[in-house]
mmCIF file of N, CA and C in Angstrom:
data_model
loop_
_atom_site.group_PDB
_atom_site.id
_atom_site.type_symbol
_atom_site.label_atom_id
_atom_site.label_comp_id
_atom_site.label_asym_id
_atom_site.label_seq_id
_atom_site.Cartn_x
_atom_site.Cartn_y
_atom_site.Cartn_z
ATOM 1 N N MET A 1 0.942 -1.092 -0.197
ATOM 2 C CA MET A 1 -0.054 -0.060 0.038
ATOM 3 C C MET A 1 0.995 1.332 -0.182
ATOM 4 N N GLY A 2 2.002 1.159 0.391
ATOM 5 C CA GLY A 2 2.951 2.332 0.490
ATOM 6 C C GLY A 2 2.906 3.149 1.605
ATOM 7 N N ASN A 3 3.518 4.172 1.662
ATOM 8 C CA ASN A 3 3.405 5.086 3.041
ATOM 9 C C ASN A 3 2.497 6.151 2.867
ATOM 10 N N ARG A 4 1.511 6.130 3.724
ATOM 11 C CA ARG A 4 0.467 7.245 3.877
ATOM 12 C C ARG A 4 0.184 7.793 5.164
ATOM 13 N N ALA A 5 0.039 9.043 5.329
ATOM 14 C CA ALA A 5 -0.150 9.506 6.418
ATOM 15 C C ALA A 5 -1.696 9.736 6.661
ATOM 16 N N ILE A 6 -2.168 9.559 7.728
ATOM 17 C CA ILE A 6 -3.759 9.661 7.895
ATOM 18 C C ILE A 6 -3.985 10.901 8.927
ATOM 19 N N SER A 7 -4.628 11.718 8.603
ATOM 20 C CA SER A 7 -5.050 12.846 9.385
ATOM 21 C C SER A 7 -6.475 13.063 9.430
ATOM 22 N N LYS A 8 -7.041 13.924 10.306
ATOM 23 C CA LYS A 8 -8.575 13.881 10.407
ATOM 24 C C LYS A 8 -9.005 15.086 9.327
ATOM 25 N N ARG A 9 -10.008 15.145 8.892
ATOM 26 C CA ARG A 9 -10.501 16.167 7.747
ATOM 27 C C ARG A 9 -10.477 17.474 8.491
ATOM 28 N N ARG A 10 -10.041 18.569 7.535
ATOM 29 C CA ARG A 10 -9.797 19.883 7.873
ATOM 30 C C ARG A 10 -11.187 20.708 7.385
ATOM 31 N N LYS A 11 -11.659 21.490 8.007
ATOM 32 C CA LYS A 11 -12.611 22.266 7.546
ATOM 33 C C LYS A 11 -11.913 23.425 6.718
ATOM 34 N N ALA A 12 -12.798 24.264 5.705
ATOM 35 C CA ALA A 12 -12.152 24.963 4.980
ATOM 36 C C ALA A 12 -11.148 26.059 5.371
ATOM 37 N N GLY A 13 -11.590 26.663 6.576
ATOM 38 C CA GLY A 13 -10.553 27.619 6.938
ATOM 39 C C GLY A 13 -9.396 27.104 7.619
ATOM 40 N N GLN A 14 -9.242 25.878 8.042
ATOM 41 C CA GLN A 14 -8.240 25.016 8.573
ATOM 42 C C GLN A 14 -7.295 24.793 7.281
ATOM 43 N N ARG A 15 -8.038 24.397 6.171
ATOM 44 C CA ARG A 15 -7.148 24.091 5.008
ATOM 45 C C ARG A 15 -6.528 25.314 4.598
ATOM 46 N N LYS A 16 -7.119 26.542 4.639
ATOM 47 C CA LYS A 16 -6.645 27.540 3.991
ATOM 48 C C LYS A 16 -5.281 28.092 4.879
ATOM 49 N N ARG A 17 -5.467 27.993 6.239
ATOM 50 C CA ARG A 17 -4.285 28.315 7.084
ATOM 51 C C ARG A 17 -3.201 27.409 6.946
ATOM 52 N N HIS A 18 -3.504 26.085 6.840
ATOM 53 C CA HIS A 18 -2.499 25.094 6.547
ATOM 54 C C HIS A 18 -1.884 25.271 5.186
ATOM 55 N N CYS A 19 -2.308 25.723 4.253
ATOM 56 C CA CYS A 19 -1.763 26.093 2.949
ATOM 57 C C CYS A 19 -0.982 27.265 3.033
ATOM 58 N N ASP A 20 -1.481 28.219 3.627
ATOM 59 C CA ASP A 20 -0.718 29.427 4.164
ATOM 60 C C ASP A 20 0.546 29.365 4.895
ATOM 61 N N ASN A 21 0.659 28.443 5.874
ATOM 62 C CA ASN A 21 1.749 28.017 6.705
ATOM 63 C C ASN A 21 2.835 27.413 5.628
ATOM 64 N N LEU A 22 2.258 26.531 5.000
ATOM 65 C CA LEU A 22 3.281 25.796 3.947
ATOM 66 C C LEU A 22 3.914 26.811 3.042
ATOM 67 N N ILE A 23 3.083 27.687 2.344
ATOM 68 C CA ILE A 23 3.562 28.691 1.796
ATOM 69 C C ILE A 23 4.730 29.580 2.448
ATOM 70 N N ILE A 24 4.377 29.805 3.556
ATOM 71 C CA ILE A 24 5.455 30.554 4.223
ATOM 72 C C ILE A 24 6.756 29.959 4.468
ATOM 73 N N ILE A 25 6.618 28.567 4.700
ATOM 74 C CA ILE A 25 7.775 27.867 5.010
ATOM 75 C C ILE A 25 8.603 27.667 3.554
ATOM 76 N N VAL A 26 7.932 27.592 2.501
ATOM 77 C CA VAL A 26 8.445 27.313 1.142
ATOM 78 C C VAL A 26 9.181 28.794 0.809
ATOM 79 N N VAL A 27 8.598 29.941 1.253
ATOM 80 C CA VAL A 27 9.284 31.134 0.958
ATOM 81 C C VAL A 27 10.556 31.201 1.856
ATOM 82 N N ILE A 28 10.574 30.729 3.107
ATOM 83 C CA ILE A 28 11.743 30.717 3.743
ATOM 84 C C ILE A 28 12.755 29.842 3.249
ATOM 85 N N ILE A 29 12.429 28.696 2.819
ATOM 86 C CA ILE A 29 13.428 27.955 2.287
ATOM 87 C C ILE A 29 14.023 28.273 0.911
ATOM 88 N N ASN A 30 13.279 29.035 0.219
ATOM 89 C CA ASN A 30 13.735 29.591 -1.024
ATOM 90 C C ASN A 30 14.441 30.912 -0.971
ATOM 91 N N ASP A 31 14.882 31.303 0.375
ATOM 92 C CA ASP A 31 15.788 32.586 0.404
ATOM 93 C C ASP A 31 17.140 32.043 0.366
ATOM 94 N N PHE A 32 17.903 32.315 -0.879
ATOM 95 C CA PHE A 32 19.040 31.746 -1.128
ATOM 96 C C PHE A 32 20.142 32.588 -0.344
ATOM 97 N N THR A 33 19.919 33.354 0.547
ATOM 98 C CA THR A 33 20.886 34.012 1.558
ATOM 99 C C THR A 33 21.064 33.159 2.705
ATOM 100 N N LYS A 34 20.055 32.287 2.999
ATOM 101 C CA LYS A 34 19.989 31.568 4.021
ATOM 102 C C LYS A 34 20.361 29.936 3.703
ATOM 103 N N PHE A 35 19.621 29.583 2.648
ATOM 104 C CA PHE A 35 19.886 27.941 2.255
ATOM 105 C C PHE A 35 20.090 28.012 0.729
ATOM 106 N N LYS A 36 20.915 26.795 0.538
ATOM 107 C CA LYS A 36 21.050 26.812 -0.905
ATOM 108 C C LYS A 36 20.729 25.366 -1.339
ATOM 109 N N PRO A 37 20.380 25.357 -2.623
ATOM 110 C CA PRO A 37 19.929 23.946 -3.161
ATOM 111 C C PRO A 37 21.161 23.043 -3.460
ATOM 112 N N VAL A 38 20.728 21.856 -3.293
ATOM 113 C CA VAL A 38 21.981 20.741 -3.546
ATOM 114 C C VAL A 38 21.344 19.845 -4.516
ATOM 115 N N LYS A 39 22.403 19.306 -5.291
ATOM 116 C CA LYS A 39 21.957 18.430 -6.523
ATOM 117 C C LYS A 39 21.569 17.027 -5.872
ATOM 118 N N GLU A 40 22.225 16.646 -5.172
ATOM 119 C CA GLU A 40 21.778 15.208 -4.324
ATOM 120 C C GLU A 40 22.066 15.229 -2.938
ATOM 121 N N ASN A 41 21.363 14.110 -2.115
ATOM 122 C CA ASN A 41 21.414 14.342 -0.742
ATOM 123 C C ASN A 41 22.680 13.880 -0.468
ATOM 124 N N PRO A 42 23.226 14.634 0.493
ATOM 125 C CA PRO A 42 24.557 14.262 1.016
ATOM 126 C C PRO A 42 24.653 13.418 2.321
ATOM 127 N N THR A 43 23.430 13.022 2.948
ATOM 128 C CA THR A 43 23.270 12.601 3.967
ATOM 129 C C THR A 43 24.139 11.139 4.170
ATOM 130 N N LEU A 44 24.023 10.180 3.114
ATOM 131 C CA LEU A 44 24.726 8.987 3.201
ATOM 132 C C LEU A 44 26.181 9.300 2.979
ATOM 133 N N LEU A 45 26.445 10.174 2.160
ATOM 134 C CA LEU A 45 28.084 10.346 1.989
ATOM 135 C C LEU A 45 28.577 10.727 3.255
ATOM 136 N N ARG A 46 28.031 11.749 3.943
ATOM 137 C CA ARG A 46 28.514 12.386 5.163
ATOM 138 C C ARG A 46 28.552 11.428 6.372
ATOM 139 N N GLU A 47 27.419 10.555 6.270
ATOM 140 C CA GLU A 47 27.473 9.558 7.364
ATOM 141 C C GLU A 47 28.634 8.542 7.048
ATOM 142 N N SER A 48 28.873 7.984 5.905
ATOM 143 C CA SER A 48 29.826 7.095 5.681
ATOM 144 C C SER A 48 31.289 7.736 5.788
ATOM 145 N N GLN A 49 31.440 8.964 5.857
ATOM 146 C CA GLN A 49 32.744 9.733 6.029
ATOM 147 C C GLN A 49 32.979 9.728 7.497
ATOM 148 N N LEU A 50 31.965 10.081 8.246
ATOM 149 C CA LEU A 50 31.894 9.913 9.744
ATOM 150 C C LEU A 50 32.383 8.617 10.272
ATOM 151 N N GLN A 51 31.729 7.798 9.642
ATOM 152 C CA GLN A 51 31.925 6.286 10.135
ATOM 153 C C GLN A 51 33.264 5.856 9.906
ATOM 154 N N ARG A 52 34.039 6.213 8.726
ATOM 155 C CA ARG A 52 35.447 5.978 8.466
ATOM 156 C C ARG A 52 36.233 6.621 9.458
ATOM 157 N N PHE A 53 35.845 7.770 9.713
ATOM 158 C CA PHE A 53 36.792 8.573 10.731
ATOM 159 C C PHE A 53 36.787 7.822 12.042
ATOM 160 N N LEU A 54 35.563 7.472 12.410
ATOM 161 C CA LEU A 54 35.459 6.951 13.762
ATOM 162 C C LEU A 54 36.140 5.756 13.878
ATOM 163 N N ARG A 55 36.105 4.813 12.714
ATOM 164 C CA ARG A 55 36.702 3.535 12.596
ATOM 165 C C ARG A 55 38.080 3.593 12.864
ATOM 166 N N LYS A 56 38.791 4.804 12.094
ATOM 167 C CA LYS A 56 40.207 4.970 12.333
ATOM 168 C C LYS A 56 40.585 5.326 13.803
ATOM 169 N N LEU A 57 39.771 6.086 14.543
ATOM 170 C CA LEU A 57 39.924 6.476 15.781
ATOM 171 C C LEU A 57 40.011 5.316 16.647
ATOM 172 N N LYS A 58 39.015 4.367 16.165
ATOM 173 C CA LYS A 58 38.788 3.209 17.125
ATOM 174 C C LYS A 58 39.832 2.055 17.016
ATOM 175 N N THR A 59 40.659 2.035 15.957
ATOM 176 C CA THR A 59 41.737 1.146 15.827
ATOM 177 C C THR A 59 42.907 1.338 16.880
ATOM 178 N N ASN A 60 42.956 2.608 17.105
ATOM 179 C CA ASN A 60 43.902 3.029 18.175
ATOM 180 C C ASN A 60 43.179 3.423 19.496
ATOM 181 N N ALA A 61 42.841 2.423 20.508
ATOM 182 C CA ALA A 61 41.946 2.492 21.571
ATOM 183 C C ALA A 61 42.456 3.750 22.349
ATOM 184 N N GLU A 62 43.616 4.032 22.313
ATOM 185 C CA GLU A 62 44.038 5.391 23.028
ATOM 186 C C GLU A 62 43.287 6.730 22.662
ATOM 187 N N HIS A 63 42.862 6.668 21.359
ATOM 188 C CA HIS A 63 42.107 7.866 20.897
ATOM 189 C C HIS A 63 40.545 7.850 21.227
ATOM 190 N N LEU A 64 39.947 6.778 21.121
ATOM 191 C CA LEU A 64 38.478 6.784 21.245
ATOM 192 C C LEU A 64 38.219 5.461 22.133
ATOM 193 N N ASP A 65 37.630 5.691 23.107
ATOM 194 C CA ASP A 65 36.944 4.407 23.977
ATOM 195 C C ASP A 65 35.906 3.630 23.143
ATOM 196 N N PRO A 66 35.791 2.267 23.045
ATOM 197 C CA PRO A 66 34.973 1.484 22.383
ATOM 198 C C PRO A 66 33.691 1.705 22.828
ATOM 199 N N LYS A 67 33.351 1.977 24.069
ATOM 200 C CA LYS A 67 31.767 2.345 24.527
ATOM 201 C C LYS A 67 31.482 3.821 24.023
ATOM 202 N N VAL A 68 32.121 4.549 23.974
ATOM 203 C CA VAL A 68 31.906 5.978 23.201
ATOM 204 C C VAL A 68 31.855 5.858 21.790
ATOM 205 N N ASN A 69 32.583 5.024 21.125
ATOM 206 C CA ASN A 69 32.675 4.794 19.722
ATOM 207 C C ASN A 69 31.043 4.239 19.346
ATOM 208 N N SER A 70 30.793 3.249 20.029
ATOM 209 C CA SER A 70 29.420 2.734 20.030
ATOM 210 C C SER A 70 28.258 3.602 20.247
ATOM 211 N N LYS A 71 28.488 4.553 21.045
ATOM 212 C CA LYS A 71 27.520 5.435 21.564
ATOM 213 C C LYS A 71 27.341 6.673 20.231
ATOM 214 N N ILE A 72 28.386 7.012 19.663
ATOM 215 C CA ILE A 72 28.354 8.153 18.855
ATOM 216 C C ILE A 72 28.217 7.728 17.264
ATOM 217 N N TYR A 73 28.362 6.326 17.090
ATOM 218 C CA TYR A 73 28.497 5.971 15.745
ATOM 219 C C TYR A 73 27.181 6.160 14.958
ATOM 220 N N PRO A 74 27.251 6.584 13.751
ATOM 221 C CA PRO A 74 26.002 6.935 13.164
ATOM 222 C C PRO A 74 25.601 5.742 12.275
ATOM 223 N N SER A 75 24.269 5.549 12.278
ATOM 224 C CA SER A 75 23.691 4.626 11.284
ATOM 225 C C SER A 75 22.160 4.882 11.065
ATOM 226 N N GLY A 76 21.774 4.562 9.920
ATOM 227 C CA GLY A 76 20.436 5.011 9.598
ATOM 228 C C GLY A 76 20.155 6.362 9.589
ATOM 229 N N SER A 77 21.011 7.424 9.228
ATOM 230 C CA SER A 77 20.774 8.629 9.267
ATOM 231 C C SER A 77 19.634 9.299 8.494
ATOM 232 N N ARG A 78 19.108 10.250 8.514
ATOM 233 C CA ARG A 78 18.134 11.101 7.941
ATOM 234 C C ARG A 78 18.391 12.581 7.654
ATOM 235 N N GLN A 79 17.838 13.227 6.977
ATOM 236 C CA GLN A 79 17.973 14.573 6.736
ATOM 237 C C GLN A 79 17.285 15.544 7.694
ATOM 238 N N ALA A 80 17.798 16.543 7.904
ATOM 239 C CA ALA A 80 17.323 17.529 8.942
ATOM 240 C C ALA A 80 16.041 17.902 8.432
ATOM 241 N N ARG A 81 15.170 18.156 9.368
ATOM 242 C CA ARG A 81 13.702 18.756 9.130
ATOM 243 C C ARG A 81 13.539 20.046 9.316
ATOM 244 N N ILE A 82 12.965 20.748 8.390
ATOM 245 C CA ILE A 82 12.611 22.192 8.800
ATOM 246 C C ILE A 82 10.926 22.440 9.025
ATOM 247 N N TYR A 83 10.661 23.283 10.012
ATOM 248 C CA TYR A 83 9.453 23.456 10.250
ATOM 249 C C TYR A 83 9.270 24.905 10.785
ATOM 250 N N GLY A 84 8.060 25.520 10.906
ATOM 251 C CA GLY A 84 7.978 26.899 11.455
ATOM 252 C C GLY A 84 7.256 26.887 12.683
ATOM 253 N N LEU A 85 7.725 27.777 13.598
ATOM 254 C CA LEU A 85 6.903 28.064 15.008
ATOM 255 C C LEU A 85 6.364 29.283 14.801
ATOM 256 N N PRO A 86 5.056 29.252 15.031
ATOM 257 C CA PRO A 86 4.334 30.660 14.898
ATOM 258 C C PRO A 86 4.829 31.586 16.094
ATOM 259 N N LYS A 87 4.953 32.962 15.571
ATOM 260 C CA LYS A 87 5.226 33.954 16.693
ATOM 261 C C LYS A 87 3.859 34.610 17.097
ATOM 262 N N MET A 88 3.376 33.801 18.012
ATOM 263 C CA MET A 88 2.010 34.276 18.470
ATOM 264 C C MET A 88 2.000 35.428 19.271
ATOM 265 N N HIS A 89 3.296 35.946 19.764
ATOM 266 C CA HIS A 89 3.343 37.320 20.570
ATOM 267 C C HIS A 89 3.320 38.482 19.649
ATOM 268 N N LYS A 90 3.597 38.381 18.220
ATOM 269 C CA LYS A 90 3.654 39.446 17.242
ATOM 270 C C LYS A 90 2.296 39.824 17.023
ATOM 271 N N PRO A 91 2.127 41.329 16.892
ATOM 272 C CA PRO A 91 0.651 41.821 16.627
ATOM 273 C C PRO A 91 0.672 41.574 15.156
ATOM 274 N N ARG A 92 -0.523 41.301 14.624
ATOM 275 C CA ARG A 92 -0.765 41.380 13.191
ATOM 276 C C ARG A 92 -2.187 41.825 12.784
ATOM 277 N N GLY A 93 -2.434 42.119 11.460
ATOM 278 C CA GLY A 93 -3.716 42.629 11.159
ATOM 279 C C GLY A 93 -4.417 41.559 10.969
ATOM 280 N N PRO A 94 -5.952 41.877 10.605
ATOM 281 C CA PRO A 94 -6.914 40.728 10.483
ATOM 282 C C PRO A 94 -6.753 39.862 9.260
ATOM 283 N N ASN A 95 -6.181 40.190 8.134
ATOM 284 C CA ASN A 95 -6.059 39.608 7.004
ATOM 285 C C ASN A 95 -4.575 39.344 6.620
ATOM 286 N N THR A 96 -3.678 39.427 7.557
ATOM 287 C CA THR A 96 -2.123 39.217 7.300
ATOM 288 C C THR A 96 -2.013 37.657 7.781
ATOM 289 N N LEU A 97 -0.986 37.105 7.216
ATOM 290 C CA LEU A 97 -0.434 35.906 7.675
ATOM 291 C C LEU A 97 0.362 35.843 9.003
ATOM 292 N N LEU A 98 0.293 34.846 9.741
ATOM 293 C CA LEU A 98 0.927 34.668 11.010
ATOM 294 C C LEU A 98 2.657 34.617 10.595
ATOM 295 N N PRO A 99 3.349 35.461 11.226
ATOM 296 C CA PRO A 99 4.721 35.250 11.048
ATOM 297 C C PRO A 99 5.216 33.996 11.613
ATOM 298 N N PHE A 100 6.229 33.377 11.038
ATOM 299 C CA PHE A 100 6.666 32.019 11.396
ATOM 300 C C PHE A 100 8.275 32.258 11.763
ATOM 301 N N ARG A 101 8.792 31.422 12.731
ATOM 302 C CA ARG A 101 10.244 31.268 12.964
ATOM 303 C C ARG A 101 10.731 30.045 12.555
ATOM 304 N N PRO A 102 11.578 29.950 11.408
ATOM 305 C CA PRO A 102 11.857 28.684 11.028
ATOM 306 C C PRO A 102 12.747 27.958 11.962
ATOM 307 N N SER A 103 12.634 26.535 12.235
ATOM 308 C CA SER A 103 13.369 25.605 13.108
ATOM 309 C C SER A 103 13.808 24.643 12.458
ATOM 310 N N VAL A 104 15.070 24.192 12.671
ATOM 311 C CA VAL A 104 15.593 22.919 11.935
ATOM 312 C C VAL A 104 15.830 21.879 12.985
ATOM 313 N N SER A 105 15.148 20.676 12.797
ATOM 314 C CA SER A 105 15.178 19.546 13.869
ATOM 315 C C SER A 105 16.602 18.741 13.152
ATOM 316 N N MET A 106 17.656 18.567 14.110
ATOM 317 C CA MET A 106 18.613 17.804 13.717
ATOM 318 C C MET A 106 18.481 16.404 14.096
ATOM 319 N N THR A 107 17.443 16.031 15.020
ATOM 320 C CA THR A 107 17.429 14.789 15.565
ATOM 321 C C THR A 107 17.361 13.604 14.519
ATOM 322 N N GLY A 108 18.469 12.829 14.534
ATOM 323 C CA GLY A 108 18.229 11.531 13.737
ATOM 324 C C GLY A 108 19.350 11.685 12.598
ATOM 325 N N THR A 109 19.985 12.934 12.444
ATOM 326 C CA THR A 109 21.109 13.078 11.470
ATOM 327 C C THR A 109 22.354 12.434 11.770
ATOM 328 N N TYR A 110 23.226 12.417 10.541
ATOM 329 C CA TYR A 110 24.504 11.620 10.908
ATOM 330 C C TYR A 110 25.311 12.030 12.021
ATOM 331 N N ASN A 111 25.232 13.539 12.329
ATOM 332 C CA ASN A 111 26.237 13.993 13.394
ATOM 333 C C ASN A 111 25.446 14.215 14.618
ATOM 334 N N TYR A 112 24.193 13.933 14.733
ATOM 335 C CA TYR A 112 23.510 14.222 15.784
ATOM 336 C C TYR A 112 24.009 13.344 17.420
ATOM 337 N N LYS A 113 24.426 12.292 17.270
ATOM 338 C CA LYS A 113 24.889 11.500 18.307
ATOM 339 C C LYS A 113 26.252 12.178 18.831
ATOM 340 N N LEU A 114 27.029 12.422 17.737
ATOM 341 C CA LEU A 114 28.411 13.025 18.067
ATOM 342 C C LEU A 114 28.381 14.601 18.786
ATOM 343 N N ALA A 115 27.279 15.304 18.150
ATOM 344 C CA ALA A 115 27.024 16.587 18.891
ATOM 345 C C ALA A 115 26.565 16.495 20.020
ATOM 346 N N LYS A 116 25.674 15.587 20.535
ATOM 347 C CA LYS A 116 25.202 15.448 21.696
ATOM 348 C C LYS A 116 26.343 14.879 22.712
ATOM 349 N N TYR A 117 27.337 14.006 22.240
ATOM 350 C CA TYR A 117 28.251 13.719 23.126
ATOM 351 C C TYR A 117 29.120 14.748 23.304
ATOM 352 N N LEU A 118 29.629 15.295 22.369
ATOM 353 C CA LEU A 118 30.515 16.578 22.548
ATOM 354 C C LEU A 118 29.980 17.720 23.466
ATOM 355 N N CYS A 119 28.400 17.967 23.426
ATOM 356 C CA CYS A 119 27.777 18.925 24.334
ATOM 357 C C CYS A 119 27.931 18.482 25.676
ATOM 358 N N SER A 120 27.963 17.159 26.071
ATOM 359 C CA SER A 120 27.899 16.624 27.399
ATOM 360 C C SER A 120 29.382 16.909 27.830
ATOM 361 N N LEU A 121 30.473 16.734 27.117
ATOM 362 C CA LEU A 121 31.846 17.094 27.596
ATOM 363 C C LEU A 121 32.167 18.337 27.703
ATOM 364 N N LEU A 122 31.329 19.357 26.955
ATOM 365 C CA LEU A 122 31.765 20.818 26.934
ATOM 366 C C LEU A 122 30.743 21.494 27.967
ATOM 367 N N GLN A 123 29.830 20.890 28.327
ATOM 368 C CA GLN A 123 28.624 21.540 29.184
ATOM 369 C C GLN A 123 29.386 22.042 30.610
ATOM 370 N N PRO A 124 30.162 21.296 31.273
ATOM 371 C CA PRO A 124 30.777 21.786 32.455
ATOM 372 C C PRO A 124 31.587 23.098 32.399
ATOM 373 N N TYR A 125 32.182 23.341 31.286
ATOM 374 C CA TYR A 125 33.086 24.492 30.944
ATOM 375 C C TYR A 125 32.283 25.568 30.547
ATOM 376 N N ILE A 126 30.984 25.772 30.195
ATOM 377 C CA ILE A 126 30.218 26.850 29.692
ATOM 378 C C ILE A 126 29.687 27.580 30.950
ATOM 379 N N PRO A 127 29.601 28.810 31.121
ATOM 380 C CA PRO A 127 29.021 29.520 32.316
ATOM 381 C C PRO A 127 27.770 29.452 32.237
ATOM 382 N N ASN A 128 27.082 29.085 33.529
ATOM 383 C CA ASN A 128 25.535 28.940 33.375
ATOM 384 C C ASN A 128 24.678 30.178 33.356
ATOM 385 N N ASN A 129 25.291 31.233 33.716
ATOM 386 C CA ASN A 129 24.453 32.514 33.693
ATOM 387 C C ASN A 129 23.821 32.892 32.466
ATOM 388 N N TYR A 130 24.157 32.136 31.237
ATOM 389 C CA TYR A 130 23.625 32.382 29.967
ATOM 390 C C TYR A 130 22.814 31.215 29.662
ATOM 391 N N LEU A 131 22.574 30.288 30.276
ATOM 392 C CA LEU A 131 21.772 28.885 30.021
ATOM 393 C C LEU A 131 20.690 28.899 30.833
ATOM 394 N N LEU A 132 19.651 28.373 30.273
ATOM 395 C CA LEU A 132 18.182 28.126 31.031
ATOM 396 C C LEU A 132 18.421 26.880 31.799
#
């Protein structure tokens, strides 16, 4: 049957708002000062490059502990996902579109586990007065 997303039916007003939100995200993505198009998906290539690098470090146990290697080794990576968070606090007119703040989810990307591990190493050295 293939992959299908099931959602409840939307009323006409909800469909219009949903389409408007998609248009806003497309406009944000098409801003070439912030994003650039790529010809092919680099995810698998970058995942294999990171895997090779980690295997090299693993061969010499002094550089990378095997437990750490298994914790940060990427597999089954996916592309980052972009979505928009509405700026509810911003005033707007009755017929204007809701402004969005673009957000990129990196969960599941090829370097997510590595970044999470490095963050745990660096966290003790970052002053807490600027963190929540």
